[in-house]
Amino acid sequence: MKIVVGLGNVGTQYARTRHNVGWLVLDELARRHAPAGQGWRKDTHAELIELRLGTEKVLLVRPQTMMNLSGRAVQPLLSYYRLEPDALLVVQDDLDSPFGLLRLRRGGRHGGQNGLRDIIARLGTEAFDRLKIGISRPPAGRSPADWVLSRWADDEQATLQQLVTLGASAAETWAMHGLQEAQGRYNSTDLRPEPIKPAPIKPEPIKPVLRGEVTPEAEQVQSEDRAAKGDG
């Protein structure tokens, strides 16, 4: 059995914010694989859906504790199902990755992501897998706290949908084939637009000057010299 946790905050006001991109990935997984008519069921601190991916049973988890207490929802589930941390994938937003980039990794520090911080503290280990969805650092003048709770801009929607779709596929591969296979397929994903390069400047061709030939430029200089001497 595997557990896929999407990090996010509870409430409609947070539904389309950068901090809730983990929930968007879980919603896409549920859309693809949940049996017809099956919705999210309430647990003590989370909403859950059980899926079957190939031969693997997968539990999708949306913590209902608010972001900073996400570990309160995750740790009891691992204990109840007697699972080791390597059976856990946490889908999170990542300030340190550019928007358009996704990466899978095992372990590492929380990087200031408070949901991840709480999960690490309650599990007592960093040795679980993460699917990081890049949201970029905030622009000048905006704090990280304000940025993660801001809504996606209109011109980001197409890239966001691609990221969510690929994130769900990466989570599927992780559940069915393991971390290394998922890394090999998706860690090179980069949906950032290509920078616009300036058009190359084509040099003017150099016209050869034959011996004894006066170029227009030289003729103009000679004409100016004659005028200055009164020879015009």
Short mmCIF file of C-alpha atoms in Angstrom, two decimals:
data_model
loop_
_atom_site.label_atom_id
_atom_site.label_comp_id
_atom_site.label_asym_id
_atom_site.label_seq_id
_atom_site.Cartn_x
_atom_site.Cartn_y
_atom_site.Cartn_z
CA MET A 1 0.00 0.00 0.00
CA LYS A 2 1.11 3.58 -0.73
CA ILE A 3 -0.03 6.93 0.64
CA VAL A 4 -0.03 10.13 -1.45
CA VAL A 5 -0.56 13.31 0.58
CA GLY A 6 -1.39 16.63 -1.07
CA LEU A 7 -0.55 19.67 1.04
CA GLY A 8 -3.00 22.56 1.19
CA ASN A 9 -5.23 24.74 3.34
CA VAL A 10 -8.91 24.14 4.08
CA GLY A 11 -11.50 26.58 2.73
CA THR A 12 -12.74 27.83 -0.62
CA GLN A 13 -10.68 31.02 -0.25
CA TYR A 14 -7.51 28.90 -0.57
CA ALA A 15 -8.66 26.51 -3.28
CA ARG A 16 -6.85 28.19 -6.22
CA THR A 17 -3.83 29.54 -4.35
CA ARG A 18 -0.22 28.52 -4.92
CA HIS A 19 -0.02 26.81 -1.52
CA ASN A 20 -2.79 24.37 -2.56
CA VAL A 21 -1.21 22.97 -5.71
CA GLY A 22 -0.81 19.60 -3.92
CA TRP A 23 -4.60 19.36 -3.65
CA LEU A 24 -4.96 20.06 -7.38
CA VAL A 25 -2.72 17.09 -8.16
CA LEU A 26 -4.77 14.83 -5.86
CA ASP A 27 -8.01 16.04 -7.46
CA GLU A 28 -6.61 15.03 -10.85
CA LEU A 29 -5.66 11.57 -9.53
CA ALA A 30 -9.15 11.13 -8.08
CA ARG A 31 -10.72 12.27 -11.36
CA ARG A 32 -8.73 9.66 -13.26
CA HIS A 33 -9.04 6.69 -10.93
CA ALA A 34 -11.75 7.01 -8.29
CA PRO A 35 -14.65 4.60 -8.84
CA ALA A 36 -17.79 6.24 -10.21
CA GLY A 37 -19.75 7.94 -7.48
CA GLN A 38 -16.98 7.68 -4.89
CA GLY A 39 -16.14 10.96 -3.20
CA TRP A 40 -13.77 12.02 -0.45
CA ARG A 41 -14.61 10.42 2.90
CA LYS A 42 -14.00 12.12 6.21
CA ASP A 43 -11.35 10.86 8.59
CA THR A 44 -10.37 12.41 11.92
CA HIS A 45 -7.93 14.92 10.43
CA ALA A 46 -8.15 14.31 6.68
CA GLU A 47 -10.26 13.54 3.64
CA LEU A 48 -9.42 10.22 1.97
CA ILE A 49 -9.99 8.30 -1.27
CA GLU A 50 -8.72 4.78 -1.91
CA LEU A 51 -7.60 3.94 -5.44
CA ARG A 52 -6.20 0.94 -7.25
CA LEU A 53 -3.24 1.72 -9.52
CA GLY A 54 -2.22 -1.48 -11.25
CA THR A 55 -1.70 -3.96 -8.45
CA GLU A 56 -1.04 -1.22 -5.90
CA LYS A 57 -3.56 0.08 -3.39
CA VAL A 58 -3.12 3.85 -3.00
CA LEU A 59 -4.63 6.12 -0.36
CA LEU A 60 -5.02 9.79 -1.34
CA VAL A 61 -4.93 12.14 1.66
CA ARG A 62 -5.98 15.78 1.91
CA PRO A 63 -5.17 17.01 5.45
CA GLN A 64 -7.95 19.07 7.04
CA THR A 65 -5.74 20.55 9.74
CA MET A 66 -4.53 23.65 7.88
CA MET A 67 -1.04 23.60 6.43
CA ASN A 68 1.06 24.09 9.56
CA LEU A 69 -0.37 20.97 11.25
CA SER A 70 -0.28 18.57 8.27
CA GLY A 71 1.68 15.97 10.23
CA ARG A 72 -1.28 15.53 12.56
CA ALA A 73 -3.17 13.97 9.63
CA VAL A 74 -0.26 11.99 8.14
CA GLN A 75 1.44 10.30 11.08
CA PRO A 76 -1.63 8.40 12.40
CA LEU A 77 -2.32 6.97 8.93
CA LEU A 78 1.18 5.54 8.60
CA SER A 79 0.84 4.04 12.08
CA TYR A 80 -2.63 2.61 11.39
CA TYR A 81 -1.57 0.90 8.16
CA ARG A 82 1.86 -0.05 9.62
CA LEU A 83 3.71 1.60 6.77
CA GLU A 84 7.31 2.76 6.64
CA PRO A 85 8.10 6.35 5.53
CA ASP A 86 9.24 5.12 2.10
CA ALA A 87 5.57 4.30 1.35
CA LEU A 88 4.73 8.02 1.58
CA LEU A 89 4.74 10.64 -1.19
CA VAL A 90 4.04 14.26 -0.23
CA VAL A 91 2.94 16.58 -3.06
CA GLN A 92 3.91 20.15 -2.19
CA ASP A 93 4.47 23.64 -3.53
CA ASP A 94 8.13 24.66 -3.68
CA LEU A 95 9.32 28.27 -3.49
CA ASP A 96 12.87 27.30 -4.44
CA SER A 97 11.88 25.80 -7.81
CA PRO A 98 10.87 28.01 -10.74
CA PHE A 99 7.25 27.90 -11.86
CA GLY A 100 7.09 25.31 -14.63
CA LEU A 101 9.47 22.85 -12.96
CA LEU A 102 8.63 19.67 -11.04
CA ARG A 103 11.01 17.34 -9.22
CA LEU A 104 10.83 14.14 -7.21
CA ARG A 105 13.27 13.38 -4.43
CA ARG A 106 13.65 11.41 -1.21
CA GLY A 107 14.54 13.16 2.01
CA GLY A 108 15.99 16.60 2.51
CA ARG A 109 14.99 19.51 4.69
CA HIS A 110 11.63 21.25 4.64
CA GLY A 111 12.97 24.43 2.97
CA GLY A 112 10.54 26.59 4.93
CA GLN A 113 7.43 24.69 3.76
CA ASN A 114 5.50 24.51 7.04
CA GLY A 115 3.35 21.52 6.14
CA LEU A 116 6.48 19.55 5.34
CA ARG A 117 8.13 20.85 8.50
CA ASP A 118 5.30 19.43 10.64
CA ILE A 119 5.28 16.05 8.88
CA ILE A 120 9.04 15.68 9.45
CA ALA A 121 8.66 16.62 13.11
CA ARG A 122 5.83 14.15 13.77
CA LEU A 123 7.37 11.26 11.82
CA GLY A 124 10.80 11.90 13.31
CA THR A 125 12.45 11.43 9.92
CA GLU A 126 13.04 13.17 6.58
CA ALA A 127 13.29 9.84 4.72
CA PHE A 128 10.08 10.00 2.70
CA ASP A 129 9.44 11.04 -0.90
CA ARG A 130 8.34 14.46 -2.13
CA LEU A 131 6.90 15.70 -5.41
CA LYS A 132 7.84 19.37 -5.56
CA ILE A 133 5.81 21.68 -7.80
CA GLY A 134 7.70 24.91 -8.48
CA ILE A 135 5.89 28.17 -7.73
CA SER A 136 8.98 30.47 -7.86
CA ARG A 137 10.11 33.04 -5.35
CA PRO A 138 7.87 36.09 -4.88
CA PRO A 139 8.56 39.21 -6.92
CA ALA A 140 10.28 42.14 -5.23
CA GLY A 141 8.18 43.73 -2.54
CA ARG A 142 6.05 40.65 -1.72
CA SER A 143 6.65 38.39 1.26
CA PRO A 144 6.76 34.59 0.85
CA ALA A 145 3.74 34.26 3.18
CA ASP A 146 1.68 36.57 0.97
CA TRP A 147 2.95 34.94 -2.23
CA VAL A 148 2.03 31.34 -1.35
CA LEU A 149 -1.51 32.43 -0.47
CA SER A 150 -1.98 34.40 -3.69
CA ARG A 151 -4.03 33.12 -6.61
CA TRP A 152 -2.56 32.03 -9.92
CA ALA A 153 -2.53 34.74 -12.58
CA ASP A 154 -4.52 34.30 -15.78
CA ASP A 155 -1.38 33.92 -17.88
CA GLU A 156 -0.18 31.09 -15.61
CA GLN A 157 -3.28 28.92 -16.00
CA ALA A 158 -2.15 26.92 -19.05
CA THR A 159 1.23 26.04 -17.51
CA LEU A 160 -0.45 25.27 -14.18
CA GLN A 161 -2.81 22.77 -15.83
CA GLN A 162 0.13 21.07 -17.53
CA LEU A 163 2.01 20.88 -14.23
CA VAL A 164 -1.00 19.37 -12.45
CA THR A 165 -1.49 16.81 -15.23
CA LEU A 166 2.19 15.82 -15.23
CA GLY A 167 2.28 15.84 -11.43
CA ALA A 168 -0.57 13.33 -11.31
CA SER A 169 1.23 11.13 -13.86
CA ALA A 170 4.44 11.34 -11.82
CA ALA A 171 2.55 10.24 -8.69
CA GLU A 172 1.03 7.31 -10.63
CA THR A 173 4.49 6.20 -11.78
CA TRP A 174 5.86 6.54 -8.25
CA ALA A 175 3.06 4.39 -6.82
CA MET A 176 3.30 1.65 -9.46
CA HIS A 177 7.00 1.61 -10.33
CA GLY A 178 8.89 3.38 -7.56
CA LEU A 179 10.82 6.59 -7.03
CA GLN A 180 13.70 5.98 -9.45
CA GLU A 181 11.39 5.26 -12.37
CA ALA A 182 9.35 8.38 -11.61
CA GLN A 183 12.50 10.50 -11.32
CA GLY A 184 13.80 9.20 -14.63
CA ARG A 185 10.59 10.11 -16.42
CA TYR A 186 9.68 13.42 -14.79
CA ASN A 187 12.65 15.12 -13.13
CA SER A 188 13.62 16.70 -16.44
CA THR A 189 10.17 18.30 -16.83
CA ASP A 190 10.56 22.02 -17.45
CA LEU A 191 7.55 23.93 -18.76
CA ARG A 192 9.14 27.36 -18.49
CA PRO A 193 8.82 29.34 -21.72
CA GLU A 194 11.93 29.66 -23.84
CA PRO A 195 13.53 33.09 -23.40
CA ILE A 196 13.05 35.34 -26.43
CA LYS A 197 16.38 35.71 -28.18
CA PRO A 198 17.14 38.88 -30.15
CA ALA A 199 17.39 38.40 -33.90
CA PRO A 200 21.01 38.11 -35.03
CA ILE A 201 22.43 41.23 -36.67
CA LYS A 202 23.58 40.45 -40.21
CA PRO A 203 26.74 42.38 -41.09
CA GLU A 204 26.66 44.42 -44.29
CA PRO A 205 28.71 42.72 -47.02
CA ILE A 206 32.04 44.41 -47.73
CA LYS A 207 32.25 45.56 -51.34
CA PRO A 208 35.74 45.13 -52.79
CA VAL A 209 37.37 48.28 -54.21
CA LEU A 210 39.24 47.88 -57.49
CA ARG A 211 42.58 49.61 -58.00
CA GLY A 212 42.02 53.19 -59.18
CA GLU A 213 38.30 53.09 -58.36
CA VAL A 214 36.94 55.89 -56.21
CA THR A 215 34.23 54.83 -53.80
CA PRO A 216 31.17 57.10 -53.26
CA GLU A 217 32.40 57.86 -49.75
CA ALA A 218 35.86 58.91 -51.00
CA GLU A 219 34.32 60.94 -53.82
CA GLN A 220 32.20 62.84 -51.28
CA VAL A 221 35.28 63.65 -49.16
CA GLN A 222 37.20 64.86 -52.24
CA SER A 223 34.27 67.05 -53.28
CA GLU A 224 34.13 68.64 -49.81
CA ASP A 225 37.90 69.29 -49.92
CA ARG A 226 37.63 71.06 -53.32
CA ALA A 227 34.79 73.22 -52.07
CA ALA A 228 36.79 74.22 -49.01
CA LYS A 229 39.73 75.31 -51.25
CA GLY A 230 37.47 77.19 -53.63
CA ASP A 231 38.12 74.76 -56.50
CA GLY A 232 34.46 73.77 -56.86
#
